[in-house]
CSV table of C-alpha atoms in Angstrom, one decimal:
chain,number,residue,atom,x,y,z
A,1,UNK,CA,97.9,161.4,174.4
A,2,UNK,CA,98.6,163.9,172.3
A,3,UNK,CA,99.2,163.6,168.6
A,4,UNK,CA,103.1,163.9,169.2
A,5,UNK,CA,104.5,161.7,171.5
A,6,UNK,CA,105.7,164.2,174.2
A,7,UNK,CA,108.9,163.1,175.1
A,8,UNK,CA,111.0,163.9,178.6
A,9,UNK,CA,114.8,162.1,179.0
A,10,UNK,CA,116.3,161.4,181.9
A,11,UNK,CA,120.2,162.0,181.4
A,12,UNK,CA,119.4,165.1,178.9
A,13,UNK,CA,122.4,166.9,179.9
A,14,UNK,CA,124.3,169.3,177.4
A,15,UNK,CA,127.2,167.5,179.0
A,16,UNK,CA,126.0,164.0,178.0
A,17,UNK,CA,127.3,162.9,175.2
A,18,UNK,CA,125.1,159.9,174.3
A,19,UNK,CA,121.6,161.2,174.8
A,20,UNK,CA,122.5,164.7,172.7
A,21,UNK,CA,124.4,162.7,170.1
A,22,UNK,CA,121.2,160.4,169.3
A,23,UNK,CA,118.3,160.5,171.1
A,24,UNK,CA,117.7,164.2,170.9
A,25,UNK,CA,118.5,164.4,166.8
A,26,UNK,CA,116.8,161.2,166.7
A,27,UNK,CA,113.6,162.7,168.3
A,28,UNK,CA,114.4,165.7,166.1
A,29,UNK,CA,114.2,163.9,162.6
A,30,UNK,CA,110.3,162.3,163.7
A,31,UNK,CA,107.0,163.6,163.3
A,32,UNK,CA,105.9,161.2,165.8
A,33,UNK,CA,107.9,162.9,169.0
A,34,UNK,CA,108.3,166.0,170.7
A,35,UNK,CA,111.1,166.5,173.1
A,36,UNK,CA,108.9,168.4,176.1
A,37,UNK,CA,111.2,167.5,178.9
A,38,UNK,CA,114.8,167.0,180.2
A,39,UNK,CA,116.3,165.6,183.9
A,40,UNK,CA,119.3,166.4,185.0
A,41,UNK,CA,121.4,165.9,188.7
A,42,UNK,CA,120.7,169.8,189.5
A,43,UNK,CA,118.5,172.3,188.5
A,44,UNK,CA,121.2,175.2,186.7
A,45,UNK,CA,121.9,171.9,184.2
A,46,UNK,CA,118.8,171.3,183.8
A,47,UNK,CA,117.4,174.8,182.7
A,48,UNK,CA,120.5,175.2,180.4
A,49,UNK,CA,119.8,171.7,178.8
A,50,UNK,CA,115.9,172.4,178.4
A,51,UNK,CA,116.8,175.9,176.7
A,52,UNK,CA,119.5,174.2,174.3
A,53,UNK,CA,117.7,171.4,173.5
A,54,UNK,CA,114.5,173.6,172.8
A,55,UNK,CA,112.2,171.4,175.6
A,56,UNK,CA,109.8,172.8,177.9
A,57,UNK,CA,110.8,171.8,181.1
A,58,UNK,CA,114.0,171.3,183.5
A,59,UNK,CA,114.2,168.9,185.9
A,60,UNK,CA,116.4,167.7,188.8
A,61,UNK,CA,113.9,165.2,190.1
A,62,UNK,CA,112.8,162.0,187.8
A,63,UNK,CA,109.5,161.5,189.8
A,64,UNK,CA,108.4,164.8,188.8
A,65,UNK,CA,109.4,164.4,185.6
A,66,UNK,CA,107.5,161.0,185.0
A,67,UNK,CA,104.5,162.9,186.4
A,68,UNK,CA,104.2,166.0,184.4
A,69,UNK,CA,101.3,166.0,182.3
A,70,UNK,CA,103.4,167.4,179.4
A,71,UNK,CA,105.5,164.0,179.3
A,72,UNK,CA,103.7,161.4,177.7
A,73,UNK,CA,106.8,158.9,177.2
A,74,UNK,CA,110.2,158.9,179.4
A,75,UNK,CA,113.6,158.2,178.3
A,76,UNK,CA,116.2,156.7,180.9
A,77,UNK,CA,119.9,157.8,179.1
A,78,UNK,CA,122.2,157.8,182.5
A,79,UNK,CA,124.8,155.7,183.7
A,80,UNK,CA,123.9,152.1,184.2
A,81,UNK,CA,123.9,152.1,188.0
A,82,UNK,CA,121.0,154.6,188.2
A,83,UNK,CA,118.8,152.8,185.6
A,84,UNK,CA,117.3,150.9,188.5
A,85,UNK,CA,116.5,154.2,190.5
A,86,UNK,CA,115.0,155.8,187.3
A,87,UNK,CA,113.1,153.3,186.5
A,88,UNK,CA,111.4,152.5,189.8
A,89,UNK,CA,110.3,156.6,190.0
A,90,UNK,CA,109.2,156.5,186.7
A,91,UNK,CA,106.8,153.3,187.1
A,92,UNK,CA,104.3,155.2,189.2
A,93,UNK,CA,103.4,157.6,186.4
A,94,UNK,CA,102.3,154.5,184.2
A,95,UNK,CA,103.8,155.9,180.9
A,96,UNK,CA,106.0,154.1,178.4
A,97,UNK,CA,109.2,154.0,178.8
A,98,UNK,CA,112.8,153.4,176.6
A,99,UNK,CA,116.0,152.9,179.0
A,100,UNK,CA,119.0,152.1,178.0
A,101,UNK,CA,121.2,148.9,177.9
A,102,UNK,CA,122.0,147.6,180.1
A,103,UNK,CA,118.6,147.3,181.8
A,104,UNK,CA,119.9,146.9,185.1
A,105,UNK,CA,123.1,146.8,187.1
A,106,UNK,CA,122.7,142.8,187.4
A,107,UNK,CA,120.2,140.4,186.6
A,108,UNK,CA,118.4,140.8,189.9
A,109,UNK,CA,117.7,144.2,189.5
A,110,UNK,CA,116.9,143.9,185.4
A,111,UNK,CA,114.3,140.8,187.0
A,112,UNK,CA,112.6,143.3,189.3
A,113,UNK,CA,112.5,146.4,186.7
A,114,UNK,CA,110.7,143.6,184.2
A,115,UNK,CA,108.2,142.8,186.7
A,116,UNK,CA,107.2,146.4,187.6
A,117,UNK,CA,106.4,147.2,184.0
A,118,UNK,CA,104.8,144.0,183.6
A,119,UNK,CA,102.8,144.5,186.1
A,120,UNK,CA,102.1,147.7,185.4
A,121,UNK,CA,101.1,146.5,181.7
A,122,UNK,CA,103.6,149.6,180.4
A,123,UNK,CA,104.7,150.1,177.1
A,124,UNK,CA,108.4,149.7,176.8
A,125,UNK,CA,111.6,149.1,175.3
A,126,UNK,CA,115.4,148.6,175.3
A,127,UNK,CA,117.9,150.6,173.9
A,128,UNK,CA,119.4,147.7,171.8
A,129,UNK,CA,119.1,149.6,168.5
A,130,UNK,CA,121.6,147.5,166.6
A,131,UNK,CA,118.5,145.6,165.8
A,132,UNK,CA,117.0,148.3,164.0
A,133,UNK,CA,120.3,148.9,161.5
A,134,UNK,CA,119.2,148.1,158.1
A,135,UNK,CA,122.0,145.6,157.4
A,136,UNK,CA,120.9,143.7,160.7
A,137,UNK,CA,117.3,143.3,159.7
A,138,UNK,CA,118.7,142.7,156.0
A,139,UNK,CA,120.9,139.3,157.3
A,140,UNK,CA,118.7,138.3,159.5
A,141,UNK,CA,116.2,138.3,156.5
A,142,UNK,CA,118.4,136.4,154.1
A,143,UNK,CA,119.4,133.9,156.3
A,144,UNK,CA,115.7,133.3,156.5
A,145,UNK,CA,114.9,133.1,153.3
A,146,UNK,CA,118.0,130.7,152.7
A,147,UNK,CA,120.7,132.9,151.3
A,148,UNK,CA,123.5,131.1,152.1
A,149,UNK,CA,121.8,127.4,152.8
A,150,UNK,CA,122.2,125.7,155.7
A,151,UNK,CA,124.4,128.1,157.9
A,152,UNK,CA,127.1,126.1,159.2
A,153,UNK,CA,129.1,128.5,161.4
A,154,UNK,CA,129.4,132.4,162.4
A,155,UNK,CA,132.1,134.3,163.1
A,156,UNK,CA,132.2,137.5,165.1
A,157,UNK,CA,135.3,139.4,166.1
A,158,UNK,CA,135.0,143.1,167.8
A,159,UNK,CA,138.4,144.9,168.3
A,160,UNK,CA,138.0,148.5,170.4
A,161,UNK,CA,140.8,151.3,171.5
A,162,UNK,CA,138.4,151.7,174.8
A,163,UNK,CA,137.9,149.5,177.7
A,164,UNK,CA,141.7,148.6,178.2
A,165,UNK,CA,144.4,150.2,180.2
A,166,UNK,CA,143.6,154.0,179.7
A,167,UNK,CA,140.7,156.5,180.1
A,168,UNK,CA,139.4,159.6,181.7
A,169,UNK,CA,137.2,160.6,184.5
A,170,UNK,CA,134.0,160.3,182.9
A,171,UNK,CA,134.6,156.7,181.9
A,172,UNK,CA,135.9,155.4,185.4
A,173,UNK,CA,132.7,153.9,186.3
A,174,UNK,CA,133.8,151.4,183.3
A,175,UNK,CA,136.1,149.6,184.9
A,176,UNK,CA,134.4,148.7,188.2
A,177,UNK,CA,132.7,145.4,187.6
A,178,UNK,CA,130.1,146.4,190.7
A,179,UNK,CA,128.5,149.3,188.1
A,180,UNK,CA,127.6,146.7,185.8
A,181,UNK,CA,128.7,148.9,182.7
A,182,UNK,CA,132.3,147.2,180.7
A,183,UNK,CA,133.3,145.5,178.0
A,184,UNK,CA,130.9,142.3,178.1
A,185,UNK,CA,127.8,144.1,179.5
A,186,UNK,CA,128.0,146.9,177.1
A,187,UNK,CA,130.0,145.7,173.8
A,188,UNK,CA,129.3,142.0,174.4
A,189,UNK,CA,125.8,142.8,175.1
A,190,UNK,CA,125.1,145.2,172.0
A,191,UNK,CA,126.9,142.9,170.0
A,192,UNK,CA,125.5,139.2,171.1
A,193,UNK,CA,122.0,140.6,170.9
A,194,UNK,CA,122.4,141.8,167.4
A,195,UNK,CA,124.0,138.5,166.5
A,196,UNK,CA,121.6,136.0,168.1
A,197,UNK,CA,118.9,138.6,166.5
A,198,UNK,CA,119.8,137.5,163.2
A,199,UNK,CA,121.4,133.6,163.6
A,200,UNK,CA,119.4,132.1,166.3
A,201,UNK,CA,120.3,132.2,170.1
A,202,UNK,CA,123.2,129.8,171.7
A,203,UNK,CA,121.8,126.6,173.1
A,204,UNK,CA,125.5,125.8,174.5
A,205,UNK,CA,128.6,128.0,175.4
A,206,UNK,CA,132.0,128.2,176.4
A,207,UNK,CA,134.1,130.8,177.8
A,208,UNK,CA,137.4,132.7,178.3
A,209,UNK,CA,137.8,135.7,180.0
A,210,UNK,CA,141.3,137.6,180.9
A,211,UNK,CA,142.6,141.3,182.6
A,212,UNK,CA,145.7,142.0,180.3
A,213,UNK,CA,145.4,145.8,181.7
A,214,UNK,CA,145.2,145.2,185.5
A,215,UNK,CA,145.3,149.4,186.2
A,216,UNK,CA,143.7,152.0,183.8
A,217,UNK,CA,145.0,155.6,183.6
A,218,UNK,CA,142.6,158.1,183.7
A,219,UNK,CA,144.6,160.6,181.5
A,220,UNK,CA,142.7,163.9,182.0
A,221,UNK,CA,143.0,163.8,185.9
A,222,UNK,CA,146.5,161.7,185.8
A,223,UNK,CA,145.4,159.6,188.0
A,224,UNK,CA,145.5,155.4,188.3
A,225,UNK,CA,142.9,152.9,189.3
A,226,UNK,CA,142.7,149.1,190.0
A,227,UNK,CA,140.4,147.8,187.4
A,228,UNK,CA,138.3,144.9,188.1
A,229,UNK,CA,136.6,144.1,184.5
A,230,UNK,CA,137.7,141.9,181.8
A,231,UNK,CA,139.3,143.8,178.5
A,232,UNK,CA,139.6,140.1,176.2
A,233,UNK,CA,136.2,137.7,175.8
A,234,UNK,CA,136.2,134.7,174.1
A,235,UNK,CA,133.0,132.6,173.6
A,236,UNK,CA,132.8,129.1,171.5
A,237,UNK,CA,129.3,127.2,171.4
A,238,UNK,CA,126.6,126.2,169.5
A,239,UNK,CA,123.4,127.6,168.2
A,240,UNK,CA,119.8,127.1,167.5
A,241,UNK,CA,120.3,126.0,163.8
A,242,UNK,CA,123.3,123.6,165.1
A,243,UNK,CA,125.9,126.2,163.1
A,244,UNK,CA,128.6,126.8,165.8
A,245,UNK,CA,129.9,129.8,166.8
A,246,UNK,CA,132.9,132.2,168.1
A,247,UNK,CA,133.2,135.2,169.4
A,248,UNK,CA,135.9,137.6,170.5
A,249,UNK,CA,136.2,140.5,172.0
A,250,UNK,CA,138.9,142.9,172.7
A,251,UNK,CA,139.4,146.0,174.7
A,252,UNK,CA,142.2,148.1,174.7
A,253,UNK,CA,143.4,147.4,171.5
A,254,UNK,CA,145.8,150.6,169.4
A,255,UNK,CA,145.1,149.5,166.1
A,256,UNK,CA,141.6,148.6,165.8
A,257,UNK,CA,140.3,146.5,162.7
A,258,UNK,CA,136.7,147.2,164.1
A,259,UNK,CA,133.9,144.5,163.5
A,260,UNK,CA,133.9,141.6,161.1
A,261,UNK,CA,131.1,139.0,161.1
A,262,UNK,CA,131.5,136.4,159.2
A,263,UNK,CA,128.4,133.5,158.4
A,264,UNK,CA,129.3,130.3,156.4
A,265,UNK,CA,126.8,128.6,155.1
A,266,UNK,CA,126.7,125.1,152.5
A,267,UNK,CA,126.0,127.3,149.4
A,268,UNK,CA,127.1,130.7,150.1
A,269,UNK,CA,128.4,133.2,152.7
A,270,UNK,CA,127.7,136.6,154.4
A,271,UNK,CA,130.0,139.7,155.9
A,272,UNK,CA,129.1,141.8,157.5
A,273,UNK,CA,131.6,144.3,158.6
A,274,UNK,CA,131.7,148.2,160.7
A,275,UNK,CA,134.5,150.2,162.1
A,276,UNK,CA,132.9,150.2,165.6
A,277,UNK,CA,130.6,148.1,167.6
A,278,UNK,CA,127.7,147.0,166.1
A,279,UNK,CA,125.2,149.7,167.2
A,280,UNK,CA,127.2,152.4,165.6
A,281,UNK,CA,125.9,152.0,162.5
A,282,UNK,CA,128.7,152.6,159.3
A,283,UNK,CA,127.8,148.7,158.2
A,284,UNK,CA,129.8,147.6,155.2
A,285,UNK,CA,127.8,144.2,153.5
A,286,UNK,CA,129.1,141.7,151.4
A,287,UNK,CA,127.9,138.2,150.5
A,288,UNK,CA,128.3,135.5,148.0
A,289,UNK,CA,125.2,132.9,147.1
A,290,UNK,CA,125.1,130.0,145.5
A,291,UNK,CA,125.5,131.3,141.9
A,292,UNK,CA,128.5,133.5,142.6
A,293,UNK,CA,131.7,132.5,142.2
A,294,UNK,CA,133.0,135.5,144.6
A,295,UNK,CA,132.3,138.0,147.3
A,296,UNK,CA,130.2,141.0,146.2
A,297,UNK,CA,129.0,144.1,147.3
A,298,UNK,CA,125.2,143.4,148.7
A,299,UNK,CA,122.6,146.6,148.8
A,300,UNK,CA,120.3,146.7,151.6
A,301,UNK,CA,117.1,147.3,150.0
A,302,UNK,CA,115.0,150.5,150.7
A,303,UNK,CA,112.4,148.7,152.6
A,304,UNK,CA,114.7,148.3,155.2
A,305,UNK,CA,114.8,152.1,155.9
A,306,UNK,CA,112.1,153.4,157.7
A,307,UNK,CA,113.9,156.6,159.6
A,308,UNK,CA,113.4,159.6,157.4
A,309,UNK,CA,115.7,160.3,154.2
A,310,UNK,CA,117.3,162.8,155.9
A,311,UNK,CA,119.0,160.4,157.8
A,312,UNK,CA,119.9,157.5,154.7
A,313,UNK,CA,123.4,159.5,155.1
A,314,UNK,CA,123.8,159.2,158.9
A,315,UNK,CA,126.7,157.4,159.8
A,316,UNK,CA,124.0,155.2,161.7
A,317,UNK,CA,124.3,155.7,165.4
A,318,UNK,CA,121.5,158.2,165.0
A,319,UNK,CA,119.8,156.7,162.1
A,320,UNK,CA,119.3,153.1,164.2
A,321,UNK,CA,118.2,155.2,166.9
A,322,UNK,CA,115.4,157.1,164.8
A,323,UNK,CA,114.3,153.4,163.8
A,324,UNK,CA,114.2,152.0,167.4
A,325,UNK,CA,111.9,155.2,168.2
A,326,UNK,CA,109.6,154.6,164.9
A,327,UNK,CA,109.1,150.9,165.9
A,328,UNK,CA,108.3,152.0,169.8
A,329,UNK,CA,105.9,155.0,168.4
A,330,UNK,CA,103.5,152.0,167.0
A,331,UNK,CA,104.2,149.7,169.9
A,332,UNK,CA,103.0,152.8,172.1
A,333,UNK,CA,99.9,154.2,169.4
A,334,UNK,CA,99.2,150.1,168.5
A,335,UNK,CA,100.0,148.1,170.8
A,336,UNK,CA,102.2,146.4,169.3
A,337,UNK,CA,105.9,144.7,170.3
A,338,UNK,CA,108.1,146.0,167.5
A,339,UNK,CA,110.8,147.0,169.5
A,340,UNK,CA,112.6,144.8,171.9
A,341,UNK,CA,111.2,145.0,175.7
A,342,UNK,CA,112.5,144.4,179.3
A,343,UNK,CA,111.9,140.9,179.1
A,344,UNK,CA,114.6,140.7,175.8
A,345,UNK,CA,117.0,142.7,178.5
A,346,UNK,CA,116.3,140.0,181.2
A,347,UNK,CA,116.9,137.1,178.2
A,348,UNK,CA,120.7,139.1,177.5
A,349,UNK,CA,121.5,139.6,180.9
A,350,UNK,CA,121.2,135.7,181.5
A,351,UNK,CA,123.5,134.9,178.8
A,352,UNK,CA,125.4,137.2,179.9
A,353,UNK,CA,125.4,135.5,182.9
A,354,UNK,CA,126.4,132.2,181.0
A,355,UNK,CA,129.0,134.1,179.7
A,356,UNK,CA,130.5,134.8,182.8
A,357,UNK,CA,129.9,131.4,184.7
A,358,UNK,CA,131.5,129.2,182.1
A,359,UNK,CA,134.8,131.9,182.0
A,360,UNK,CA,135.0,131.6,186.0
A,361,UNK,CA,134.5,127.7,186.3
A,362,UNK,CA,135.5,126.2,183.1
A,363,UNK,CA,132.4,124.4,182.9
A,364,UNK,CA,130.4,124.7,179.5
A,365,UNK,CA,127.3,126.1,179.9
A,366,UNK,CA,123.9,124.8,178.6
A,367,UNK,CA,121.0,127.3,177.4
């Protein structure tokens, strides 16, 4: 391998939003990478991307990609129903790989895709980067170390504009519960990683699920769909540390008030609060321990940065992306498991899957 690791995405469209917004910059801020490749669904796209984007090569075929000897790493950035296909034509090749959450479609497929690579023995990871932000690693640090005491309950509460009763063309897929991309795969699942990350995972669950928007608009083509996912979540249960726990999450909502997390504890509290979903970055902290007599403002240490300055400003989508790709540079030069893998997909997916049960049958669910 060479000294950069040479870096081809799958999904590296000029027209894709997500991969040009943060994985390229991301790749751009590091010393470790080199973006050397990009995949696209034709070859014109392709070409264009590769020339904007400054890479090497254009591809409209992910095997060929994987298999170039220029592409030492391969990114999967496409929409969830295709992870599965990229995946499997990437395995051959043997190189490490990132792909993006949701791992799979299901958890059958997220099951299979974790046994190729670990039969394989690849490096890889899983594009939940809210684990990277520094305020995520900062909680989840003084909780450890006994910040607030015993923690006695959590508190998380989501609220997004998205997801509900109107969209566009590009975010149709959204709303078919077969694609395996919505509201509690992708915001439920960024966000219940990040907050079993830093408070311990749910040993017992309850659930609630509703449709308040039954149809979506899809604005720019003036067109309406049937819409078969959920747009409200509501989860009640219990954690590791015995602290319960709620959660809700809302679609569809005009006036968002973002994301507030709050953590009780016997001598002091934490909140954590961001005007988006969790992996966006923008995280506002505040906490009070047990010599305070109110809420302060709390400042992540500089330890808890290790993206490069230039990005200390970043809103955070990109910075928490720049993290993620740090922590997989040493996982891939080291062998270490810094970043979270396939089998931390699989471990979402099934409470996810929990999730879901409980809301369909009533019956809590045990973990």
């Amino acid at each position: 391998m060479s000294k950069k690791i040479r870096t081809g995405i799958i999904g590296a469209s000029i027209n894709n939003g997500w991969a040009s917004g943060t994985h390229i910059p991301a790749i751009q801020h590091l010393d470790e990478f080199e973006l050397t490749a990009v995949g696209t669904s034709n070859m014109v796209s392709a070409k264009k991307s590769a020339e904007a984007f400054y890479a090497d090569h254009g591809f409209d075929n992910m095997e060929e990609l994987a298999q170039h000897p220029d592409v030492d790493m391969v990114v999967v950035s496409i929409n969830v129903k295709e992870h599965y296909n990229a995946v499997k034509a990437v395995v051959p090749a043997g190189k490490p790989i990132y792909c993006e959450w949701p791992l799979g479609s299901n958890t059958e497929e997220a099951l299979e895709m974790q046994e190729w690579i670990a039969s394989a023995q690849m490096p890889n990871a899983i594009g939940l980067q809210a684990r990277q932000a520094p305020a995520v690693q900062y909680v989840k640090d003084l909780l450890a170390e006994g910040y607030v005491g015993k923690v006695l309950s959590a508190n998380l509460k989501i609220s997004i504009d998205g997801m509900g009763g109107v969209g566009d063309k590009s975010s149709a897929y959204l709303y078919d519960r077969k694609v395996g991309g919505n509201l509690l795969t992708i915001v439920g699942g960024h966000n219940l990683d990040a907050f079993t990350y830093m408070l311990g995972d749910f040993t017992e669950l309850s659930a609630t699920t509703a449709q308040q928007f039954p149809e979506v608009e899809l604005v720019d083509i003036q067109k309406v769909i049937e819409k078969t996912t959920d747009d409200q979540i509501m989860i009640t249960g219990k954690l590791t540390n015995g602290a319960v726990a709620s959660v809700h999450i809302q679609g569809g909502v005009k006036h968002q008030t973002g994301l507030t997390l709050e953590i009780f504890g016997d001598n002091g509290t934490i909140v954590l609060s961001a005007p988006a979903s969790i992996q966006f970055g923008s995280h506002q902290l505040r906490g009070a321990g047990s010599t305070d007599n109110e809420l302060r403002e709390l400042t992540i240490p500089d330890a808890y940065y290790s993206a490069p300055h230039s990005l200390y400003n970043d809103s955070g989508i990109v910075l928490n992306m720049a993290q993620a790709y740090r922590k997989f540079a040493k996982d891939i030069q080291e062998g270490t498991t810094l970043a979270p893998t396939f089998a931390d997909a699989v471990k979402l997916h099934l409470l996810l899957d929990a999730v879901e049960k409980s809301a369909q049958t009533g019956e809590r669910q045990y973990l």
